[in-house]
Short mmCIF file of C-alpha atoms in Angstrom, two decimals:
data_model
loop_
_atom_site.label_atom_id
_atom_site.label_comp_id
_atom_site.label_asym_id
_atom_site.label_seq_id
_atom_site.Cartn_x
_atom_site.Cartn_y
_atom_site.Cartn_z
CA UNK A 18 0.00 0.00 0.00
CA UNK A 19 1.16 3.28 -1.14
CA UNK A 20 1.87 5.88 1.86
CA UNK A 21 0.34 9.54 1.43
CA UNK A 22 1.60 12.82 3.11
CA UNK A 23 -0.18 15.61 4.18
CA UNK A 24 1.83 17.25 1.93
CA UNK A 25 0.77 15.21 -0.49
CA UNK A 26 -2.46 15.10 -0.15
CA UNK A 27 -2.76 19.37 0.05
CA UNK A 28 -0.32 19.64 -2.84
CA UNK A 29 -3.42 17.83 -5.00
CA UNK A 30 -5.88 19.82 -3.57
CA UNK A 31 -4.04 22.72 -4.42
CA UNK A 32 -3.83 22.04 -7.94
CA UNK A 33 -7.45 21.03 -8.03
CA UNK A 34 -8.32 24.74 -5.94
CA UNK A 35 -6.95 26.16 -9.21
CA UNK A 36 -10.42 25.26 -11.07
CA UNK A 37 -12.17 26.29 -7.89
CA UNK A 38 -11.09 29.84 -8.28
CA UNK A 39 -11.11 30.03 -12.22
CA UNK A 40 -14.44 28.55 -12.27
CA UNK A 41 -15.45 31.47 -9.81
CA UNK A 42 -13.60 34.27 -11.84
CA UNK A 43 -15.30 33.18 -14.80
CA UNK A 44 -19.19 32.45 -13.14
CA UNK A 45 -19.01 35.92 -11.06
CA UNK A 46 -17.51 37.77 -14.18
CA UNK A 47 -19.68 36.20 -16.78
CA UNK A 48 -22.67 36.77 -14.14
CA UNK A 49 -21.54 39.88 -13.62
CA UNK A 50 -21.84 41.13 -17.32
CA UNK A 51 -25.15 38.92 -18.25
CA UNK A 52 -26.60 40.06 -14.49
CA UNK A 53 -26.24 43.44 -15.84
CA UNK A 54 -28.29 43.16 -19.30
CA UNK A 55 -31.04 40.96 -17.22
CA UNK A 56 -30.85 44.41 -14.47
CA UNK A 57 -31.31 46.99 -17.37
CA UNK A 58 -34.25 44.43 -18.87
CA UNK A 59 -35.28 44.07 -15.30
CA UNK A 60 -36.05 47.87 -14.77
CA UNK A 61 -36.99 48.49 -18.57
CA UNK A 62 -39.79 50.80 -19.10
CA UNK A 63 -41.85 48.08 -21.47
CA UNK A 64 -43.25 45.83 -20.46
CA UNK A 65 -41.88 42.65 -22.33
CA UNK A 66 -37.95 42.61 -21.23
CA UNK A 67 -39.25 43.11 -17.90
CA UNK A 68 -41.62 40.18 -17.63
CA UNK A 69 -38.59 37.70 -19.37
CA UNK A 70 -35.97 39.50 -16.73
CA UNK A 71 -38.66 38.42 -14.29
CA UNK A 72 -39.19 34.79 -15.47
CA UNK A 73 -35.65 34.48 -15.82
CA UNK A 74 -34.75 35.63 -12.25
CA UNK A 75 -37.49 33.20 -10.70
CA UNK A 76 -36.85 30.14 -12.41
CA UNK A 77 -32.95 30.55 -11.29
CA UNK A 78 -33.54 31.47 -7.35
CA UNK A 79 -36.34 29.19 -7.14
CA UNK A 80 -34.60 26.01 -8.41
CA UNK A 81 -31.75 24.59 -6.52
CA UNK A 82 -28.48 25.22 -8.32
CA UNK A 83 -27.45 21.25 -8.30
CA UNK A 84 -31.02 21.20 -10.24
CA UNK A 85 -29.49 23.28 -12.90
CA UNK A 86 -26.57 21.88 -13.19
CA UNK A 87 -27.74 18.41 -13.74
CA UNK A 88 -30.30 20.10 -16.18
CA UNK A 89 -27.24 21.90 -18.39
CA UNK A 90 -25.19 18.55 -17.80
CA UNK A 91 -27.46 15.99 -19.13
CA UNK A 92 -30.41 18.08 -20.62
CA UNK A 93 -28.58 19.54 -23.10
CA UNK A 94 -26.79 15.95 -23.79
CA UNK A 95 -30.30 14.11 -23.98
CA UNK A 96 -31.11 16.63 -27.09
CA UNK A 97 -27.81 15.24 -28.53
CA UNK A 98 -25.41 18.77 -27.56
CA UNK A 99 -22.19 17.26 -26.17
CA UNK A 100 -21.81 18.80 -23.00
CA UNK A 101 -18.16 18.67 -21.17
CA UNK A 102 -18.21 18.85 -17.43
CA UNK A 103 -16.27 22.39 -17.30
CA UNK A 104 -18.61 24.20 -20.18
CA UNK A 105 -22.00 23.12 -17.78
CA UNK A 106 -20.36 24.19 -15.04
CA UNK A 107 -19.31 27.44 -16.46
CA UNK A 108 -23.81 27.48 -17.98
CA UNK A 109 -24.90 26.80 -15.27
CA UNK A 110 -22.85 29.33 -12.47
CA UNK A 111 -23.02 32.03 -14.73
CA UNK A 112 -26.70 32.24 -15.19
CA UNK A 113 -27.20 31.54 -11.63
CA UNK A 114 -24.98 34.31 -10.52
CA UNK A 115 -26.07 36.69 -13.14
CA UNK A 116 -30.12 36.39 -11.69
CA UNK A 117 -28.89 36.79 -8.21
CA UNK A 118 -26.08 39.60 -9.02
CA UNK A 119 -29.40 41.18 -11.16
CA UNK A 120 -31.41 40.77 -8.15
CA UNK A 121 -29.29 42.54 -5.40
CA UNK A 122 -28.47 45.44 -8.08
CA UNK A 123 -32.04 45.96 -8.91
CA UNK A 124 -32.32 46.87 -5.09
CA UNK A 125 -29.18 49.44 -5.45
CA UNK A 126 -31.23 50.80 -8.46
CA UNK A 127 -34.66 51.31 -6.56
CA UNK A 128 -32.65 53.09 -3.85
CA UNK A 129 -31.73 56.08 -5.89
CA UNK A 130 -34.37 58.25 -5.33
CA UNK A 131 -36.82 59.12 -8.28
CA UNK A 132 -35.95 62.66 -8.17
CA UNK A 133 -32.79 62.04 -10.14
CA UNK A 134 -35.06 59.87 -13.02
CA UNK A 135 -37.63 62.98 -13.10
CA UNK A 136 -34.19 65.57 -12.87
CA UNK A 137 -32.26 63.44 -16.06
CA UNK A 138 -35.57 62.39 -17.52
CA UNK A 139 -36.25 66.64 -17.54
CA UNK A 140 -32.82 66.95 -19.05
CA UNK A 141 -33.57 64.90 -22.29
CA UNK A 142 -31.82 62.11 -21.08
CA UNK A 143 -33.36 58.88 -22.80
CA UNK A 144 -33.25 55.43 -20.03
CA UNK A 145 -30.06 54.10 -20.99
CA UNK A 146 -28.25 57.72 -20.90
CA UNK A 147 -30.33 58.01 -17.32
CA UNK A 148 -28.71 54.12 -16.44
CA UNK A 149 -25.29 55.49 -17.71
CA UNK A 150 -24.50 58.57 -16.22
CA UNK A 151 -26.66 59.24 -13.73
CA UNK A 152 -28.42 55.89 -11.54
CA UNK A 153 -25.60 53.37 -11.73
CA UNK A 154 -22.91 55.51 -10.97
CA UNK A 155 -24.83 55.94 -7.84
CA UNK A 156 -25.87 52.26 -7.40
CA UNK A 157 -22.37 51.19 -8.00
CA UNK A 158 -21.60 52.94 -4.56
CA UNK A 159 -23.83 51.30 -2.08
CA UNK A 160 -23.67 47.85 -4.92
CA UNK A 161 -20.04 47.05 -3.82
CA UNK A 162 -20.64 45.20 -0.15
CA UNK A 163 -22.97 43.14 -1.24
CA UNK A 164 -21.84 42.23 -4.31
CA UNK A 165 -18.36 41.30 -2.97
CA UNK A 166 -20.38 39.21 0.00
CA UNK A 167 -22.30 37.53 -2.77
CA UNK A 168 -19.13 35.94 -4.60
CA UNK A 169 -18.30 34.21 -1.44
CA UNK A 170 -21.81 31.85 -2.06
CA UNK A 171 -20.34 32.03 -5.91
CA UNK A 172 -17.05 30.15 -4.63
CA UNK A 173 -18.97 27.87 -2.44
CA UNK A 174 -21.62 27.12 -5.21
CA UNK A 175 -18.98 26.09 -7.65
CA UNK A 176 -18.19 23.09 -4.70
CA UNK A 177 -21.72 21.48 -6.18
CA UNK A 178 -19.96 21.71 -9.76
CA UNK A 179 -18.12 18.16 -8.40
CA UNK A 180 -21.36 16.40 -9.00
CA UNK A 181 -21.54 16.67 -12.79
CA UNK A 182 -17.64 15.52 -12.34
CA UNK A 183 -16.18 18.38 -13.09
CA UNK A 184 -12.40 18.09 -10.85
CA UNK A 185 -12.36 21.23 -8.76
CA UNK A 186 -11.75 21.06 -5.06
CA UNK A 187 -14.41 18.80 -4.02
CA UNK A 188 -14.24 16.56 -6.46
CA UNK A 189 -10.56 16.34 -5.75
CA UNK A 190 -11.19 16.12 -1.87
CA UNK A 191 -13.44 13.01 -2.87
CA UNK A 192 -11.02 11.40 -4.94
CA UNK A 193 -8.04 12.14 -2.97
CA UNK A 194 -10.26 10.02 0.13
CA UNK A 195 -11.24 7.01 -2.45
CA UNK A 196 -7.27 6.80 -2.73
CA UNK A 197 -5.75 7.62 0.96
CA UNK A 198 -8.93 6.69 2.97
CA UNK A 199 -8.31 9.60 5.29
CA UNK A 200 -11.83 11.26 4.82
CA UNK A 201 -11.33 13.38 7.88
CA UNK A 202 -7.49 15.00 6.87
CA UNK A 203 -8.94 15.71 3.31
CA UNK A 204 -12.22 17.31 4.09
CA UNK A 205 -10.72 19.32 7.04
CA UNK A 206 -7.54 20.89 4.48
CA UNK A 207 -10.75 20.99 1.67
CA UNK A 208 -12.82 23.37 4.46
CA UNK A 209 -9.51 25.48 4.95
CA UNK A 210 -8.85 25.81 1.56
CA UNK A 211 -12.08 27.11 0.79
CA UNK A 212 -12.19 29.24 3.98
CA UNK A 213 -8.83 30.70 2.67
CA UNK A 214 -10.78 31.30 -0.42
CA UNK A 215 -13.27 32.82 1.23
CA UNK A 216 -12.66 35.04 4.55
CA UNK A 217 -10.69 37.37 2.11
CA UNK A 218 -13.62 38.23 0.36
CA UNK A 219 -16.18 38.26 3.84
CA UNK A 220 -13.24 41.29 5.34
CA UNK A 221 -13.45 43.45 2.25
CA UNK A 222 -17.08 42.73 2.07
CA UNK A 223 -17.07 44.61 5.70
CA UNK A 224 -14.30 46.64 5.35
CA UNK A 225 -16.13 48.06 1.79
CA UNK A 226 -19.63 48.85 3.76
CA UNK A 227 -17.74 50.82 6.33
CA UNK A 228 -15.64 53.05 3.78
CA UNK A 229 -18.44 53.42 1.05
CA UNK A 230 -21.28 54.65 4.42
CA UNK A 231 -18.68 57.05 5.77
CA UNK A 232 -20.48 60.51 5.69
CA UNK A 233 -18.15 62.71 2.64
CA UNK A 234 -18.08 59.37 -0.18
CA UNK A 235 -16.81 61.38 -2.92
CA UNK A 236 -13.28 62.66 -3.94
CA UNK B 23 -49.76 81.22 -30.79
CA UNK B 24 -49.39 80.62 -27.30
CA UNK B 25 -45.66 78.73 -26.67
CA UNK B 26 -47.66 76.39 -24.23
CA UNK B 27 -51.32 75.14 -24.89
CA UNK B 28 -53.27 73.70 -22.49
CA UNK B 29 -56.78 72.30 -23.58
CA UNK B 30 -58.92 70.62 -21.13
CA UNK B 31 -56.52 68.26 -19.70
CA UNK B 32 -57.81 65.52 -17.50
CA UNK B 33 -55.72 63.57 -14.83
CA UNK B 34 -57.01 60.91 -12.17
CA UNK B 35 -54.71 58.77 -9.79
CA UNK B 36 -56.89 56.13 -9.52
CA UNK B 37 -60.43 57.11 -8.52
CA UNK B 38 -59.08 60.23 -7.49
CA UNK B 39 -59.50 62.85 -10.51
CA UNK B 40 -56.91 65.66 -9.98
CA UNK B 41 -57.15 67.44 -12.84
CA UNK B 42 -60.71 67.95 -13.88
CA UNK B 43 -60.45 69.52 -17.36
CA UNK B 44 -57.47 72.43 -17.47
CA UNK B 45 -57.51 74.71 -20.28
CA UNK B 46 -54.42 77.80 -20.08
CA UNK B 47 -52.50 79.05 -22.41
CA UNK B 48 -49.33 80.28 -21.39
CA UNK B 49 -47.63 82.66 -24.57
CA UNK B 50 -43.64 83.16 -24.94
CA UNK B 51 -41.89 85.57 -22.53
CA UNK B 52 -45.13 85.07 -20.09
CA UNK B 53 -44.55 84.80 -16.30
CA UNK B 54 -47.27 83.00 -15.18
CA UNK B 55 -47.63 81.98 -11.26
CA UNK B 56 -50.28 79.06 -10.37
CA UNK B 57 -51.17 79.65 -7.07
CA UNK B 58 -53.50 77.15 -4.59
CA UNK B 59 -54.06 74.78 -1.84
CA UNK B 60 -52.09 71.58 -1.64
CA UNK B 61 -53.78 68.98 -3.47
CA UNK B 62 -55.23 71.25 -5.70
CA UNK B 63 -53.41 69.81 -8.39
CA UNK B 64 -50.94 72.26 -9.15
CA UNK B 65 -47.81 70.16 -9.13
CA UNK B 66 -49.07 67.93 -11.02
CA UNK B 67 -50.71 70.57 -14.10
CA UNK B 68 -46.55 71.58 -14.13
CA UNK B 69 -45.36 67.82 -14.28
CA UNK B 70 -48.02 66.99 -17.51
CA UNK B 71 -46.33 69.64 -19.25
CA UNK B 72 -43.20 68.37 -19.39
CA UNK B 73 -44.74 64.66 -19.60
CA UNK B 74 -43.50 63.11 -15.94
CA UNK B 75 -46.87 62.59 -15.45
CA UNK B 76 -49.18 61.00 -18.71
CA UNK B 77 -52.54 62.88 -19.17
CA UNK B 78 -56.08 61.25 -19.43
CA UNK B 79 -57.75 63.88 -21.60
CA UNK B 80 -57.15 66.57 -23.18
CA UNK B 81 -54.21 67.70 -24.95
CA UNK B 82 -51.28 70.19 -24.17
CA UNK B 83 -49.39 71.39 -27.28
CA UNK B 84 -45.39 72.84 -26.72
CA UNK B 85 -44.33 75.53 -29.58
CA UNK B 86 -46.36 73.33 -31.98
CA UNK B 87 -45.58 69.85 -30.85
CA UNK B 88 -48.04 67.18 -28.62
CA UNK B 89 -47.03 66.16 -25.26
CA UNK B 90 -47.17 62.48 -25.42
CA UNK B 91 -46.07 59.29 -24.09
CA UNK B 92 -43.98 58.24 -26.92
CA UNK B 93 -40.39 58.31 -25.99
CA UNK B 94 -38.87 60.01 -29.07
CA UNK B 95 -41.47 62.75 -29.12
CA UNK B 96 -41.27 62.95 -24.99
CA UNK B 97 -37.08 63.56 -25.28
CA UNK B 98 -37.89 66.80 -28.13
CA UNK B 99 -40.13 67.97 -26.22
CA UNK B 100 -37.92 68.41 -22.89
CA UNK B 101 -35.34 70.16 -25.08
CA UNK B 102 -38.00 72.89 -24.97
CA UNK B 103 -38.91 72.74 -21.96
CA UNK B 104 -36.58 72.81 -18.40
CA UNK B 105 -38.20 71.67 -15.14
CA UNK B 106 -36.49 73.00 -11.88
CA UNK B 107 -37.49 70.48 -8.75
CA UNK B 108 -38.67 71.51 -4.83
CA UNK B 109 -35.91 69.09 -3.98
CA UNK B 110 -33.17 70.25 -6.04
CA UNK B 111 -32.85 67.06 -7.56
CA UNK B 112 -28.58 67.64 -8.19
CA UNK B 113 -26.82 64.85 -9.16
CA UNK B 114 -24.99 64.32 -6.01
CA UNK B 115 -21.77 62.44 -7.46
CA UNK B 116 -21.07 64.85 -9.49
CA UNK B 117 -19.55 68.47 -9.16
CA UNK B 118 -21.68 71.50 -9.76
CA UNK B 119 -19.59 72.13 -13.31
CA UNK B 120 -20.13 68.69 -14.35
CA UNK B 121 -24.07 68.48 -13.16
CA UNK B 122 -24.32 71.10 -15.94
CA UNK B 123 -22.06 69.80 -18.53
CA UNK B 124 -23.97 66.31 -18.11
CA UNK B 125 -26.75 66.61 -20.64
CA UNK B 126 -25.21 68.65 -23.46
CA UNK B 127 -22.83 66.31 -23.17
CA UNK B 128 -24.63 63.50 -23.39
CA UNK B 129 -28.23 64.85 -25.12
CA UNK B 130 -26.68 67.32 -27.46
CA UNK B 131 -23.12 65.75 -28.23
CA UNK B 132 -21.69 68.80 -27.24
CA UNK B 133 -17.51 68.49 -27.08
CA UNK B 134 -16.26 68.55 -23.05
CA UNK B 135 -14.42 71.86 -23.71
CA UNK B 136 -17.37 73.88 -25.08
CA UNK B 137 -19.53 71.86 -22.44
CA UNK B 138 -17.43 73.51 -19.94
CA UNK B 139 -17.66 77.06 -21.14
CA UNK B 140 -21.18 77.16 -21.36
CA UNK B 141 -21.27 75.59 -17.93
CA UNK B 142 -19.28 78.13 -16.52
CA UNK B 143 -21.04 80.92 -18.29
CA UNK B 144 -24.67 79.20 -16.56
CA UNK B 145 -22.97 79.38 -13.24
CA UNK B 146 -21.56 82.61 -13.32
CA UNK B 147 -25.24 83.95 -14.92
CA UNK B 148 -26.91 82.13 -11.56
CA UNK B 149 -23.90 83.82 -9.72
CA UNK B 150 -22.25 80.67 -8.67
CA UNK B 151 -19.28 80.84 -11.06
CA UNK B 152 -16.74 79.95 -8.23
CA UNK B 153 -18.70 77.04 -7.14
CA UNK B 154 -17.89 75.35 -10.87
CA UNK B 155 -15.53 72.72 -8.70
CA UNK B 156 -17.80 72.11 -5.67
CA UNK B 157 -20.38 69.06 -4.69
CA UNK B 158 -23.56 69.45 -4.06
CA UNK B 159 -23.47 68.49 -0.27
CA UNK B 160 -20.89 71.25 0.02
CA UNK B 161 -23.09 73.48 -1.29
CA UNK B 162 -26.01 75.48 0.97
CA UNK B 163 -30.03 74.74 -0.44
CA UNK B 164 -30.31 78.35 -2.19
CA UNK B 165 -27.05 77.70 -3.70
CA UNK B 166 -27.74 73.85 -5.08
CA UNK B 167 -31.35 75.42 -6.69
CA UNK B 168 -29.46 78.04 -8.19
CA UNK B 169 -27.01 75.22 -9.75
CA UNK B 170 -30.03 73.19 -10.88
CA UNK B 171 -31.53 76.20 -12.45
CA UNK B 172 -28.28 76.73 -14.36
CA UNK B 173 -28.44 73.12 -15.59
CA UNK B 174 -31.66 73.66 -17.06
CA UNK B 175 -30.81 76.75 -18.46
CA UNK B 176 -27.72 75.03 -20.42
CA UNK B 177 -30.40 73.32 -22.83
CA UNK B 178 -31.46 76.39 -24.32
CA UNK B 179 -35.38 75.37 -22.59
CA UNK B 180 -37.69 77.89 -24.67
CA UNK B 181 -39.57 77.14 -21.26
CA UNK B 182 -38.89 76.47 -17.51
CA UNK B 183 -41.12 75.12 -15.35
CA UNK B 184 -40.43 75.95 -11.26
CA UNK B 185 -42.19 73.69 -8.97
CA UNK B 186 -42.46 75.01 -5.67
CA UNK B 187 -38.30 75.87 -5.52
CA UNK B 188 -37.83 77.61 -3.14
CA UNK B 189 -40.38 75.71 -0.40
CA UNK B 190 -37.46 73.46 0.92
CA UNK B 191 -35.26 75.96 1.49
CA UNK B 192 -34.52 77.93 4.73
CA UNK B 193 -35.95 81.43 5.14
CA UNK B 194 -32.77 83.15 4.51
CA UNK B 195 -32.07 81.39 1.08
CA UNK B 196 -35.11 81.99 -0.71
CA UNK B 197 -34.02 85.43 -1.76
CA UNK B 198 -31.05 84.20 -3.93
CA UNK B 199 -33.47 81.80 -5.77
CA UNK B 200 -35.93 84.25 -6.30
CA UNK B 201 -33.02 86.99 -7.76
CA UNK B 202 -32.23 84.29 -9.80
CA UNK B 203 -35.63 83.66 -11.21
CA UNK B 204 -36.65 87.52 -11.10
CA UNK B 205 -33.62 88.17 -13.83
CA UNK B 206 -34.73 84.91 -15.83
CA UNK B 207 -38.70 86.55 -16.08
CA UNK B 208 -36.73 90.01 -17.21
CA UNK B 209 -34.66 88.25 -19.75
CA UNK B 210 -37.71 87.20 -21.31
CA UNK B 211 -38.15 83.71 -20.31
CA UNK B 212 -41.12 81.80 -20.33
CA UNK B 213 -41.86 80.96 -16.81
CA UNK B 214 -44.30 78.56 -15.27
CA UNK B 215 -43.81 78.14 -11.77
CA UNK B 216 -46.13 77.09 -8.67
CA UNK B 217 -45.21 78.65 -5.56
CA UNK B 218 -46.18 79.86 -2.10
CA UNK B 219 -43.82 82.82 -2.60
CA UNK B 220 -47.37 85.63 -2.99
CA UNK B 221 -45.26 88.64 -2.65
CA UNK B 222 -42.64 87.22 -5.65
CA UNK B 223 -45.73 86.30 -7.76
CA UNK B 224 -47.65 89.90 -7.73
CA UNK B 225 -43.86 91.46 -7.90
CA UNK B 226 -42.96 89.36 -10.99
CA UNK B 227 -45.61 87.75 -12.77
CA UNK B 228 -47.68 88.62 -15.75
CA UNK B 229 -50.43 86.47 -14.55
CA UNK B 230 -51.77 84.26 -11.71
CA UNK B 231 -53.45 81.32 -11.99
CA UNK B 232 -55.99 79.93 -8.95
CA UNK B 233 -56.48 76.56 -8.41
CA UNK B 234 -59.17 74.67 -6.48
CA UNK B 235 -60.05 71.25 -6.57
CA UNK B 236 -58.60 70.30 -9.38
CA UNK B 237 -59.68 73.34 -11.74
CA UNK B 238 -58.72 76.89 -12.62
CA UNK B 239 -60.88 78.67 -10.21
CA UNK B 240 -59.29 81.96 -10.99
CA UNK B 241 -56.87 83.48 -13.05
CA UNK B 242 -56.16 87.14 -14.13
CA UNK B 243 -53.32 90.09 -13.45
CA UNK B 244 -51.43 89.85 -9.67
CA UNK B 245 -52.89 93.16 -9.28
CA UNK B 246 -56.54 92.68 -9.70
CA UNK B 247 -56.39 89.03 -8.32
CA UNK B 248 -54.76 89.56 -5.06
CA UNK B 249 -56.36 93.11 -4.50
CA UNK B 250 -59.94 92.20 -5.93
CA UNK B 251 -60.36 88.22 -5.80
CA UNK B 252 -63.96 87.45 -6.90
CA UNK B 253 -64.53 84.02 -5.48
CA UNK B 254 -64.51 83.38 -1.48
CA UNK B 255 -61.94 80.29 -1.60
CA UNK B 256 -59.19 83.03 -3.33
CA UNK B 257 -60.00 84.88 -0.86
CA UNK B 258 -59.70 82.88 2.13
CA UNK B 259 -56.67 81.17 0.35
CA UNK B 260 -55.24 84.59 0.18
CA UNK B 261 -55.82 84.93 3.65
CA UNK B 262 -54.36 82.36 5.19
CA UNK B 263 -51.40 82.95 3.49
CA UNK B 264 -50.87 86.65 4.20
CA UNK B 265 -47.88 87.34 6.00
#
């Protein structure tokens, strides 16, 4: 029987932590920019775009995100679209972050007060001019904490990624334990991994609400 | 023609009608004060002309064109016309220069240097020149109106609209706003503007305009309206706002 190290064992996980945080970059990017089209749709004057920004938002917070990846994973595959493992994965996080990211900004948006739509609206602005220069330069301010707090559920979501067998830190925690049968070692350096991941992102989160609420914001 | 043509315009919020059939026409270079109770629908006779509020009935006509809900026709239409908010309504993350550079900029694709000349030129004609580099929370309530009234005077309006501007400010700063606005009127301007301010209105204003319950109740010269009114609610509106 082969011996493992725990240096062994946490030089694998740190290779496999590599997906972790590139599957992140790429879900809370690629959520970021598609969250942003579904927020403009979202607060769209007609109608239409609104109701599908709607639909869209529901149907992604009110299904389980394991649901949708096993929906992108084999779904697409039944209807004879080869799906790899990492390009699911990728689907899948980036529409989920995109309806939360669209959710929480929508909020930032509808806390601008009207009188700056009525004051740019007055101007001649048209909405997207309005969205431009005037609301989500303001939204971006009080957008930041939770936006930053919301990619720490974007690297823990991309954990559930493992079950479509795509080999990011879980899945390499679970077959690092088929191999060294020291499920307790693994898990626990898996946890601090993704707590070293993580607690970065929870301090700016805090540190960002504190400096961003302070009374004189500009300059 | 008049510049602004108001034919029996209708408005209800629900089951509430507030407008119950407007006609006024207001002709260039006019001064015209609307006067009246809260709720009398002032406010919002001043917000349907510049189409923040949609009407129910009725039409209002700008130099010629129909205020509607269509988008396109809405944005011409408040390139004639400048509105000038209670609350100010500055954009606060941006300096006092730039609030007025904003729309030229962006509306009338105006280049940043000539952007900031006129801007400069609206702020020293509202007497804020120096301010150009300031943000609006460093700036006092008269002097932020008198910013926002500069921004709406750097689109050229052929009209401004005042709702109530100077009720949120403090006792002290309504003067400056009022200056501001007197000089506007004696430029020529077309002014519409509700306000409380009865000894600016008879001082300034070609004509006043009563409102009661949703309708003009009375309208006619500042002299003969606040020295003669005809019906009992001017005068007991008059009344209890005599100072």
């Amino acid at each position: 029987m082969i011996e493992f190290s725990t240096w062994d064992i946490l030089r694998n996980l740190l290779l496999a932590a590599r997906w972790t945080v590139l599957l992140s970059a790429v879900a809370f990017l690629g959520g970021g920019l598609a969250g942003l089209l579904v927020l403009v749709m979202r607060t769209a004057r007609r109608p239409l775009p609104r109701r599908f920004a709607l639909g869209f938002i529901e149907l992604f917070q009110g299904t389980p995100l394991l649901m949708q990846l096993f929906l992108a994973f084999f779904a697409l595959s039944l209807v004879g679209i080869n799906m790899p493992p990492w390009l699911a994965a990728g689907l899948a996080l980036v529409l989920w972050t995109a309806a939360f990211l669209a959710e929480i900004w929508r909020g930032c948006v509808e806390a601008i007060p009207r009188g700056q739509w009525e004051a740019s609206a007055s101007l001649g602005m048209g909405y997207l001019e309005q969205m431009r220069h005037v609301i989500l330069p303001q939204a971006l301010r009080i957008a930041v904490p939770p936006t930053v707090g919301f990619s720490v559920q974007v690297v823990k979501g991309t954990a559930l990624t493992s079950i479509i067998g795509f080999v990011e830190l879980s899945k390499a925690g679970t077959m690092i334990t088929n191999a060294t049968f020291q499920p307790f070692t693994v898990y626990a350096l898996v946890a601090l991994l993704y707590f070293v991941l993580c607690w970065p992102l929870s301090v700016a989160s805090r540190f960002l609400e504190r400096r961003l609420n302070a009374p004189h914001r500009h300059h | 023609m008049p510049l602004i043509a108001i034919t029996d315009v209708r408005k209800r919020f629900g089951a509430n009608e507030v407008l119950k059939g407007i006609d006024l026409d207001v002709a260039a270079g006019e001064v015209c004060a609307i006067i009246g109770r809260s709720g009398s629908g002032k406010s919002t006779l001043l917000r349907c002309v510049n189409g923040l509020e949609t009407i129910d009935g009725g039409s209002i006509l700008v130099a010629g064109t129909h205020v509607s809900s269509e988008d396109q026709q809405l944005r011409a239409l408040r390139l004639k016309v400048g509105m000038i908010f209670q609350q100010f309504n500055l954009f606060p993350h941006l300096t006092a220069g730039r609030n007025v550079m904003l729309s030229p900029m962006v509306v009338r694709k105006m280049p940043v240097g000539e952007a900031e000349d006129l801007a400069r030129r609206m702020l020293d004609r509202v007497g804020l020149g120096q301010k150009f580099d300031a943000y609006p929370d460093q700036l006092s309530g008269g002097q932020q109106q008198r910013v926002a009234i500069a921004r709406a005077l750097a689109m050229q309006p052929l009209a401004l609209l005042c709702d109530e501007i100077t009720s949120a400010l403090d006792p002290e700063l309504v003067n400056e706003v009022l200056a501001v606005v007197g000089e506007l009127a004696a430029d020529g301007m077309t002014l519409m503007m509700v306000t409380h301010e009865m000894r600016f209105a008879r001082q300034v204003c070609d004509r006043v305009v009563f409102m009661h319950q949703g309708r003009i109740h009375e309208i006619g010269p500042p002299d003969e309206l606040f020295s003669a009114p005809r019906t009992p609610e001017l005068r007991q509106f008059l009344g209890s706002t005599a100072h």
